[in-house]
């Protein structure tokens, strides 16, 4: 009986020894971070001789430890186009007599539409056209009063007698006798009409800047609409084929920040010009992304991203703007959450991110379509890396690499002559199937084994 128990005890000891010393390889199909953690938790089997047999049964493929930049990127879907549509606030009243074609590009001085056969012209600026522009007409001045004309009620004649009729008709002469003709006494002239006064404001300067850019001169670009401005406007109006009044009605102009692309029209020729009959976008192409509201740390203005186009090419872009208001995506989330929780709304909330391109030619002829946006989550430069598949979880804890040349330490930490020899490493960033490694025994160019 004692002999049987001793044999069983020795057998248990051998099994325990196998669990202590053998390494376990990290398979390529295991998720980067979770996979390595799982392997490190497994029981390890096999002694020194067994480790050598394991090494013989594994692939002889070896890869070098390399130094370089490791980048962890995340992908998100986007849409290539010309950005959001913006309606033109047309103030002209009347019947629409002409509309532009969709996708047409309109620049400064171009016609956005025609109302009552009068063009509504595009100019560049940030201020809207909120009033008519022109010289300000003054009310005619009244003549008379006192000794000059005796036109006010109670004005006195030269002899001190009060003129009670107060009007031009029946004005009294120097002798107190009524002037029968009621006209201006001899030697007196009627007051000239008041001259128009200049209109002032930043909207005037914005308009004059455009007028000069269109080639009309003879005035000073400032915030004052003078007679010289009016003269230039008359020449401009003549070229437009409209009456040269020298005045600009609020409905004659619409402003945009630059050239525009006609996105569409909401009325037909013959309809009333009301509201916003024409909408536009920017002429340059851009990508719009509905980013999760809880994950917009990457979306900082000026941040660089990589955009994969529908034709498979990749181009560089920059984040131009990030929306301030979150909106729920249609068909996602519910009031109580898919799992009955109260936070489902955060899953559906998105923020609009606009990505622009400095080099529009890099986009080729592609005008629209679905794209993939890649942005950097984390990046490490000048680090040592190996394929994730080369990692092994050591029995004493942590991770290691199996040396392809057989030099190094065994799984139990001692120098051996066995086929499987390992060096411990510290892992860092996981990205693109590779992992950052470091340690006193790891150097660039050393060869390590990877499994099949």
Coordinates of C-alpha atoms in Angstrom, one line a residue:
X1 CA 0.0 0.0 0.0
X2 CA 2.8 2.4 0.9
X3 CA 4.6 1.6 -2.4
X4 CA 1.4 2.4 -4.4
X5 CA 1.0 5.7 -2.6
X6 CA 4.6 6.7 -3.2
X7 CA 4.3 5.9 -6.9
X8 CA 1.1 8.0 -7.2
X9 CA 2.8 10.9 -5.4
X10 CA 5.8 10.8 -7.8
X11 CA 3.4 10.8 -10.8
X12 CA 1.6 13.9 -9.4
X13 CA 4.9 15.6 -8.9
X14 CA 5.9 15.1 -12.5
X15 CA 2.5 16.5 -13.7
X16 CA 2.9 19.5 -11.5
X17 CA 6.4 20.1 -12.8
X18 CA 5.1 20.1 -16.4
X19 CA 2.5 22.7 -15.4
X20 CA 5.2 25.0 -13.9
X21 CA 7.8 25.2 -16.6
X22 CA 6.5 25.0 -20.2
X23 CA 5.8 28.1 -22.3
X24 CA 2.5 28.7 -24.2
X25 CA 2.5 30.4 -27.7
X26 CA 0.2 33.2 -28.6
X27 CA -1.8 32.2 -31.7
X28 CA -2.4 34.6 -34.6
X29 CA -6.1 34.3 -34.4
X30 CA -6.3 35.6 -30.8
X31 CA -7.3 39.2 -30.2
X32 CA -4.3 41.5 -29.6
X33 CA -4.7 42.5 -26.0
X34 CA -7.3 40.0 -24.7
X35 CA -5.6 37.1 -26.4
X36 CA -2.2 37.6 -24.7
X37 CA -3.9 38.0 -21.3
X38 CA -5.8 34.8 -21.8
X39 CA -2.7 32.8 -22.8
X40 CA -0.8 34.1 -19.7
X41 CA -3.5 32.6 -17.5
X42 CA -3.3 29.1 -18.9
X43 CA -1.5 26.2 -17.2
X44 CA 1.9 25.5 -18.7
X45 CA 3.1 22.0 -19.3
X46 CA 6.4 20.2 -20.3
X47 CA 9.9 20.1 -18.9
X48 CA 13.1 21.0 -20.5
X49 CA 13.1 18.0 -22.8
X50 CA 9.4 18.6 -23.7
X51 CA 10.2 22.2 -24.5
X52 CA 12.7 21.0 -27.0
X53 CA 10.2 18.6 -28.6
X54 CA 7.7 21.5 -28.8
X55 CA 10.3 23.6 -30.6
X56 CA 11.0 20.9 -33.1
X57 CA 7.2 20.5 -33.9
X58 CA 6.8 24.2 -34.5
X59 CA 7.5 26.2 -37.6
X60 CA 11.1 27.1 -38.3
X61 CA 10.0 30.5 -39.6
X62 CA 12.0 33.3 -38.0
X63 CA 11.5 37.0 -38.1
X64 CA 13.8 39.8 -36.9
X65 CA 13.0 42.3 -34.2
X66 CA 12.7 45.6 -36.0
X67 CA 12.8 49.3 -34.9
X68 CA 10.3 51.8 -36.3
X69 CA 7.0 53.6 -35.8
X70 CA 4.0 51.7 -34.5
X71 CA 0.6 53.4 -35.1
X72 CA -2.7 52.3 -33.7
X73 CA -5.5 53.5 -36.1
X74 CA -9.3 53.4 -35.9
X75 CA -11.7 53.5 -38.8
X76 CA -15.0 55.2 -39.2
X77 CA -17.4 55.5 -42.2
X78 CA -17.8 58.8 -44.0
X79 CA -19.3 60.3 -47.1
X80 CA -17.5 62.2 -49.8
X81 CA -19.4 65.1 -51.3
X82 CA -19.5 68.9 -51.2
X83 CA -20.7 69.4 -47.7
X84 CA -24.0 70.5 -46.4
X85 CA -26.5 72.4 -48.6
X86 CA -27.2 76.0 -47.7
X87 CA -30.2 78.0 -48.9
X88 CA -29.8 81.4 -50.5
X89 CA -31.9 84.0 -48.7
X90 CA -33.4 85.6 -51.8
X91 CA -35.2 88.9 -51.0
X92 CA -36.2 89.7 -54.6
X93 CA -40.0 89.7 -55.1
X94 CA -41.7 88.7 -58.3
X95 CA -41.8 85.8 -60.8
X96 CA -38.8 83.5 -61.3
X97 CA -37.8 83.7 -64.9
X98 CA -34.6 81.8 -64.9
X99 CA -32.9 79.1 -62.7
X100 CA -29.3 77.7 -62.9
X101 CA -28.5 74.0 -63.5
X102 CA -27.5 71.8 -60.6
X103 CA -23.8 71.3 -60.2
X104 CA -23.1 74.6 -61.9
X105 CA -20.3 76.7 -60.3
X106 CA -21.1 80.4 -59.8
X107 CA -18.5 83.0 -58.9
X108 CA -18.5 86.6 -57.9
X109 CA -20.7 88.6 -60.3
X110 CA -22.5 85.6 -61.6
X111 CA -26.3 85.3 -61.7
X112 CA -27.9 83.0 -59.1
X113 CA -31.4 83.4 -60.6
X114 CA -33.5 85.9 -62.4
X115 CA -36.7 87.5 -60.9
X116 CA -38.9 89.4 -63.3
X117 CA -36.0 89.0 -65.7
X118 CA -33.8 91.0 -63.4
X119 CA -30.6 89.2 -62.2
X120 CA -29.9 88.3 -58.6
X121 CA -26.1 88.6 -58.4
X122 CA -23.7 86.6 -56.2
X123 CA -21.1 88.6 -54.3
X124 CA -18.6 87.5 -51.6
X125 CA -19.0 88.5 -48.0
X126 CA -20.2 87.5 -44.5
X127 CA -22.8 90.2 -44.0
X128 CA -26.3 89.5 -45.5
X129 CA -27.9 92.0 -47.8
X130 CA -30.3 93.5 -45.3
X131 CA -31.1 97.0 -46.8
X132 CA -31.1 99.0 -50.0
X133 CA -27.8 100.8 -50.8
X134 CA -27.6 104.3 -52.3
X135 CA -27.4 108.0 -51.5
X136 CA -29.9 109.0 -48.8
X137 CA -32.5 111.5 -50.1
X138 CA -33.4 114.3 -47.7
X139 CA -36.7 116.0 -47.2
X140 CA -37.1 119.3 -49.1
X141 CA -36.2 122.4 -47.0
X142 CA -39.0 124.9 -46.3
X143 CA -38.5 128.6 -47.2
X144 CA -39.4 131.7 -45.4
X145 CA -39.6 132.6 -41.8
X146 CA -38.9 135.9 -40.1
X147 CA -38.0 138.9 -42.2
X148 CA -36.8 136.8 -45.1
X149 CA -40.1 135.4 -46.2
X150 CA -42.8 136.1 -43.6
X151 CA -44.2 132.6 -44.2
X152 CA -44.6 131.5 -40.6
X153 CA -47.8 132.2 -38.6
X154 CA -47.3 135.3 -36.5
X155 CA -44.4 136.6 -38.6
X156 CA -44.2 140.3 -38.6
X157 CA -44.1 142.7 -41.6
X158 CA -41.4 145.4 -41.9
X159 CA -43.7 147.9 -40.1
X160 CA -44.2 145.6 -37.2
X161 CA -47.7 144.5 -38.2
X162 CA -48.2 140.7 -37.5
X163 CA -49.0 138.6 -40.5
X164 CA -51.8 136.4 -39.4
X165 CA -52.4 134.3 -42.5
X166 CA -48.9 132.6 -42.3
X167 CA -49.0 131.4 -45.9
X168 CA -47.2 132.4 -49.0
X169 CA -50.5 133.5 -50.5
X170 CA -51.5 136.9 -49.2
X171 CA -47.9 137.7 -47.9
X172 CA -47.7 141.4 -47.0
X173 CA -45.4 143.8 -48.6
X174 CA -43.3 146.4 -46.8
X175 CA -46.3 148.8 -46.7
X176 CA -48.6 146.2 -45.1
X177 CA -50.6 145.7 -48.2
X178 CA -51.2 142.1 -49.2
X179 CA -49.3 140.8 -52.2
X180 CA -52.1 139.9 -54.5
X181 CA -50.2 137.4 -56.6
X182 CA -49.0 135.5 -53.5
X183 CA -45.6 134.9 -55.1
X184 CA -42.1 135.4 -53.8
X185 CA -41.4 139.1 -53.3
X186 CA -39.0 140.6 -55.8
X187 CA -35.4 139.9 -55.0
X188 CA -36.1 136.7 -52.9
X189 CA -35.2 133.2 -54.2
X190 CA -36.7 129.8 -53.1
X191 CA -34.5 127.5 -50.9
X192 CA -32.7 124.9 -53.1
X193 CA -33.6 121.2 -52.5
X194 CA -31.5 119.4 -49.9
X195 CA -28.6 117.4 -51.4
X196 CA -28.6 113.6 -50.8
X197 CA -26.3 112.4 -48.0
X198 CA -24.0 109.4 -48.1
X199 CA -25.0 106.1 -46.6
X200 CA -22.6 104.6 -44.1
X201 CA -22.0 101.1 -42.8
X202 CA -19.8 98.0 -43.0
X203 CA -22.3 96.6 -45.5
X204 CA -21.3 99.5 -47.8
X205 CA -17.6 98.6 -47.5
X206 CA -18.4 95.0 -48.3
X207 CA -20.3 95.9 -51.4
X208 CA -17.7 98.4 -52.6
X209 CA -15.0 95.8 -52.1
X210 CA -16.9 93.5 -54.5
X211 CA -17.6 96.3 -56.9
X212 CA -13.9 97.1 -57.2
X213 CA -13.0 93.4 -57.5
X214 CA -15.4 93.2 -60.5
X215 CA -13.3 95.9 -62.2
X216 CA -15.3 99.1 -61.5
X217 CA -13.3 102.0 -60.0
X218 CA -13.5 105.7 -59.5
X219 CA -14.4 105.6 -55.8
X220 CA -12.7 104.9 -52.5
X221 CA -13.4 101.6 -50.9
X222 CA -14.6 102.6 -47.4
X223 CA -17.8 102.5 -45.4
X224 CA -19.4 105.5 -47.2
X225 CA -21.7 105.2 -50.2
X226 CA -21.0 108.5 -52.1
X227 CA -21.9 109.9 -55.5
X228 CA -18.7 108.4 -56.9
X229 CA -20.0 105.0 -55.7
X230 CA -23.3 105.6 -57.3
X231 CA -21.6 106.4 -60.6
X232 CA -19.7 103.1 -60.5
X233 CA -22.9 101.3 -59.8
X234 CA -24.6 102.9 -62.8
X235 CA -21.8 101.5 -65.0
X236 CA -22.2 98.1 -63.4
X237 CA -26.0 98.1 -63.9
X238 CA -25.6 99.0 -67.5
X239 CA -23.4 96.0 -68.0
X240 CA -26.0 93.8 -66.3
X241 CA -28.7 95.1 -68.6
X242 CA -30.8 96.8 -65.9
X243 CA -31.7 100.5 -65.5
X244 CA -28.8 102.6 -64.2
X245 CA -30.3 104.1 -61.1
X246 CA -27.1 104.2 -59.0
X247 CA -29.0 102.4 -56.2
X248 CA -28.9 98.7 -55.3
X249 CA -32.0 97.1 -54.0
X250 CA -31.8 94.5 -51.2
X251 CA -33.1 91.8 -53.6
X252 CA -30.5 92.5 -56.2
X253 CA -27.6 90.7 -54.3
X254 CA -27.0 87.5 -52.3
X255 CA -23.7 86.9 -50.4
X256 CA -21.6 83.8 -49.9
X257 CA -18.1 83.2 -48.6
X258 CA -16.8 82.4 -52.0
X259 CA -17.6 80.5 -55.2
X260 CA -20.6 78.2 -54.8
X261 CA -21.9 75.0 -56.5
X262 CA -25.6 75.0 -57.1
X263 CA -27.0 72.0 -55.1
X264 CA -30.6 72.3 -56.2
X265 CA -33.8 74.4 -56.7
X266 CA -37.1 74.3 -54.8
X267 CA -39.2 76.1 -57.4
X268 CA -39.8 76.1 -61.1
X269 CA -39.6 78.9 -63.6
X270 CA -42.8 80.8 -63.4
X271 CA -43.3 80.4 -59.7
X272 CA -43.1 83.2 -57.1
X273 CA -39.6 84.0 -55.8
X274 CA -40.3 83.4 -52.2
X275 CA -38.2 82.0 -49.3
X276 CA -35.1 80.1 -50.6
X277 CA -35.7 78.9 -54.2
X278 CA -32.0 78.0 -54.7
X279 CA -29.5 76.1 -52.4
X280 CA -25.8 75.8 -52.7
X281 CA -22.7 74.0 -51.4
X282 CA -19.0 74.8 -51.5
X283 CA -17.2 74.0 -54.7
X284 CA -14.5 72.0 -53.0
X285 CA -15.0 68.3 -52.1
X286 CA -15.0 67.2 -48.5
X287 CA -15.9 64.3 -46.3
X288 CA -18.7 64.4 -43.7
X289 CA -18.5 61.9 -40.8
X290 CA -21.3 61.2 -38.3
X291 CA -18.9 60.5 -35.4
X292 CA -20.1 59.0 -32.1
X293 CA -20.6 61.9 -29.7
X294 CA -18.7 59.9 -27.0
X295 CA -15.7 59.4 -29.2
X296 CA -14.6 62.7 -30.7
X297 CA -11.2 63.2 -29.0
X298 CA -9.6 62.6 -32.4
X299 CA -11.7 65.2 -34.2
X300 CA -9.7 68.3 -33.4
X301 CA -9.5 71.1 -35.9
X302 CA -6.4 70.7 -38.0
X303 CA -5.9 67.0 -37.1
X304 CA -4.7 64.9 -40.0
X305 CA -6.6 61.8 -41.1
X306 CA -6.3 59.3 -43.9
X307 CA -9.3 58.8 -46.2
X308 CA -9.7 55.7 -48.3
X309 CA -11.7 56.6 -51.5
X310 CA -14.3 54.4 -53.2
X311 CA -11.7 53.5 -55.9
X312 CA -9.3 52.2 -53.2
X313 CA -6.9 55.1 -53.2
X314 CA -5.9 56.8 -49.9
X315 CA -5.5 60.6 -49.6
X316 CA -4.6 62.9 -46.7
X317 CA -7.2 65.2 -45.2
X318 CA -7.6 67.5 -42.2
X319 CA -10.5 68.0 -39.7
X320 CA -12.0 71.4 -40.7
X321 CA -14.9 71.6 -38.2
X322 CA -16.7 69.6 -35.5
X323 CA -20.4 70.1 -34.8
X324 CA -21.4 71.5 -31.4
X325 CA -24.8 69.8 -31.4
X326 CA -25.3 66.1 -31.1
X327 CA -28.1 64.4 -33.0
X328 CA -29.5 60.8 -32.7
X329 CA -29.1 58.5 -35.7
X330 CA -32.3 57.3 -37.2
X331 CA -33.3 53.7 -36.3
X332 CA -30.8 53.4 -33.4
X333 CA -31.3 53.3 -29.7
X334 CA -34.6 53.7 -27.8
X335 CA -35.8 55.3 -24.6
X336 CA -34.9 52.5 -22.3
X337 CA -31.9 51.0 -24.2
X338 CA -31.5 47.7 -26.1
X339 CA -30.6 46.0 -22.9
X340 CA -33.2 47.7 -20.8
X341 CA -30.8 50.4 -19.5
X342 CA -31.2 54.1 -19.6
X343 CA -28.1 55.0 -21.6
X344 CA -29.0 53.8 -25.0
X345 CA -29.4 57.4 -26.2
X346 CA -25.6 57.9 -25.9
X347 CA -25.0 55.0 -28.4
X348 CA -27.1 56.7 -31.0
X349 CA -25.9 60.3 -30.5
X350 CA -23.6 61.5 -33.3
X351 CA -21.7 64.7 -34.1
X352 CA -21.0 66.0 -37.6
X353 CA -17.2 66.2 -38.4
X354 CA -16.1 67.8 -41.7
X355 CA -12.8 66.8 -43.3
X356 CA -11.3 68.9 -46.1
X357 CA -8.5 68.4 -48.6
X358 CA -5.7 70.8 -49.4
X359 CA -5.0 69.0 -52.6
X360 CA -8.3 68.7 -54.5
X361 CA -6.6 67.1 -57.4
X362 CA -5.6 64.1 -55.3
X363 CA -9.2 63.1 -55.3
X364 CA -9.2 62.6 -59.0
X365 CA -12.6 62.7 -60.7
X366 CA -14.4 61.2 -57.7
X367 CA -17.3 63.5 -56.7
X368 CA -19.2 61.5 -54.1
X369 CA -19.5 58.2 -52.5
X370 CA -18.8 56.2 -49.3
X371 CA -15.3 56.5 -47.8
X372 CA -13.4 55.1 -44.8
X373 CA -11.7 57.6 -42.5
X374 CA -8.7 56.4 -40.5
X375 CA -7.3 58.4 -37.6
X376 CA -4.4 57.8 -35.2
X377 CA -5.4 56.7 -31.7
X378 CA -1.8 56.3 -30.4
X379 CA 1.6 56.3 -32.0
X380 CA 5.0 55.2 -30.8
X381 CA 8.2 56.2 -32.7
X382 CA 11.5 54.4 -32.7
X383 CA 10.4 51.3 -30.8
X384 CA 11.2 47.6 -31.2
X385 CA 8.4 45.5 -32.5
X386 CA 7.6 41.9 -33.4
X387 CA 4.6 40.2 -34.8
X388 CA 2.0 39.5 -32.1
X389 CA 2.2 35.8 -33.0
X390 CA 5.8 35.7 -31.7
X391 CA 4.8 36.4 -28.1
X392 CA 4.7 33.6 -25.6
X393 CA 3.3 33.7 -22.0
X394 CA 6.0 32.5 -19.5
X395 CA 5.2 30.2 -16.6
X396 CA 6.8 32.6 -14.1
X397 CA 4.6 35.4 -15.5
X398 CA 4.9 38.0 -18.2
X399 CA 5.8 37.4 -21.8
X400 CA 8.8 36.3 -23.8
X401 CA 10.2 35.6 -27.2
X402 CA 11.7 32.3 -28.4
X403 CA 15.1 32.9 -30.0
X404 CA 15.5 31.4 -33.4
X405 CA 19.3 30.7 -32.8
X406 CA 18.6 28.7 -29.6
X407 CA 20.7 31.0 -27.4
X408 CA 19.1 32.4 -24.3
X409 CA 17.3 31.2 -21.2
X410 CA 14.9 28.3 -20.9
X411 CA 11.3 28.7 -19.8
X412 CA 12.5 28.1 -16.2
X413 CA 14.9 31.1 -16.4
X414 CA 18.1 29.1 -16.5
X415 CA 20.6 28.8 -19.3
X416 CA 20.1 25.5 -21.2
X417 CA 21.2 23.8 -24.4
X418 CA 17.7 22.9 -25.4
X419 CA 16.1 23.9 -28.7
X420 CA 13.5 26.2 -27.1
X421 CA 15.2 29.2 -25.4
X422 CA 13.4 32.4 -24.4
X423 CA 14.1 36.0 -23.4
X424 CA 11.6 37.9 -21.2
X425 CA 10.1 41.1 -22.7
X426 CA 7.8 43.9 -21.6
X427 CA 5.0 44.6 -24.1
X428 CA 3.8 48.1 -25.1
X429 CA 1.5 49.2 -27.9
X430 CA -0.4 46.6 -30.0
X431 CA -1.3 47.7 -33.5
X432 CA -1.6 46.3 -37.0
X433 CA -0.7 42.8 -35.9
X434 CA 2.5 43.9 -34.2
X435 CA 3.5 44.6 -30.6
X436 CA 6.0 46.9 -29.0
X437 CA 8.6 44.9 -27.0
X438 CA 11.5 46.0 -24.7
X439 CA 13.9 44.4 -22.3
X440 CA 17.6 44.1 -21.5
X441 CA 18.1 41.1 -23.7
X442 CA 16.1 42.4 -26.7
X443 CA 17.8 44.3 -29.5
X444 CA 17.2 45.2 -33.1
X445 CA 17.9 42.5 -35.6
X446 CA 17.7 39.5 -33.3
X447 CA 15.7 36.6 -34.8
X448 CA 12.7 35.1 -33.0
X449 CA 10.4 32.2 -33.9
X450 CA 6.7 32.4 -34.8
X451 CA 4.3 29.5 -34.9
X452 CA 2.5 28.3 -38.0

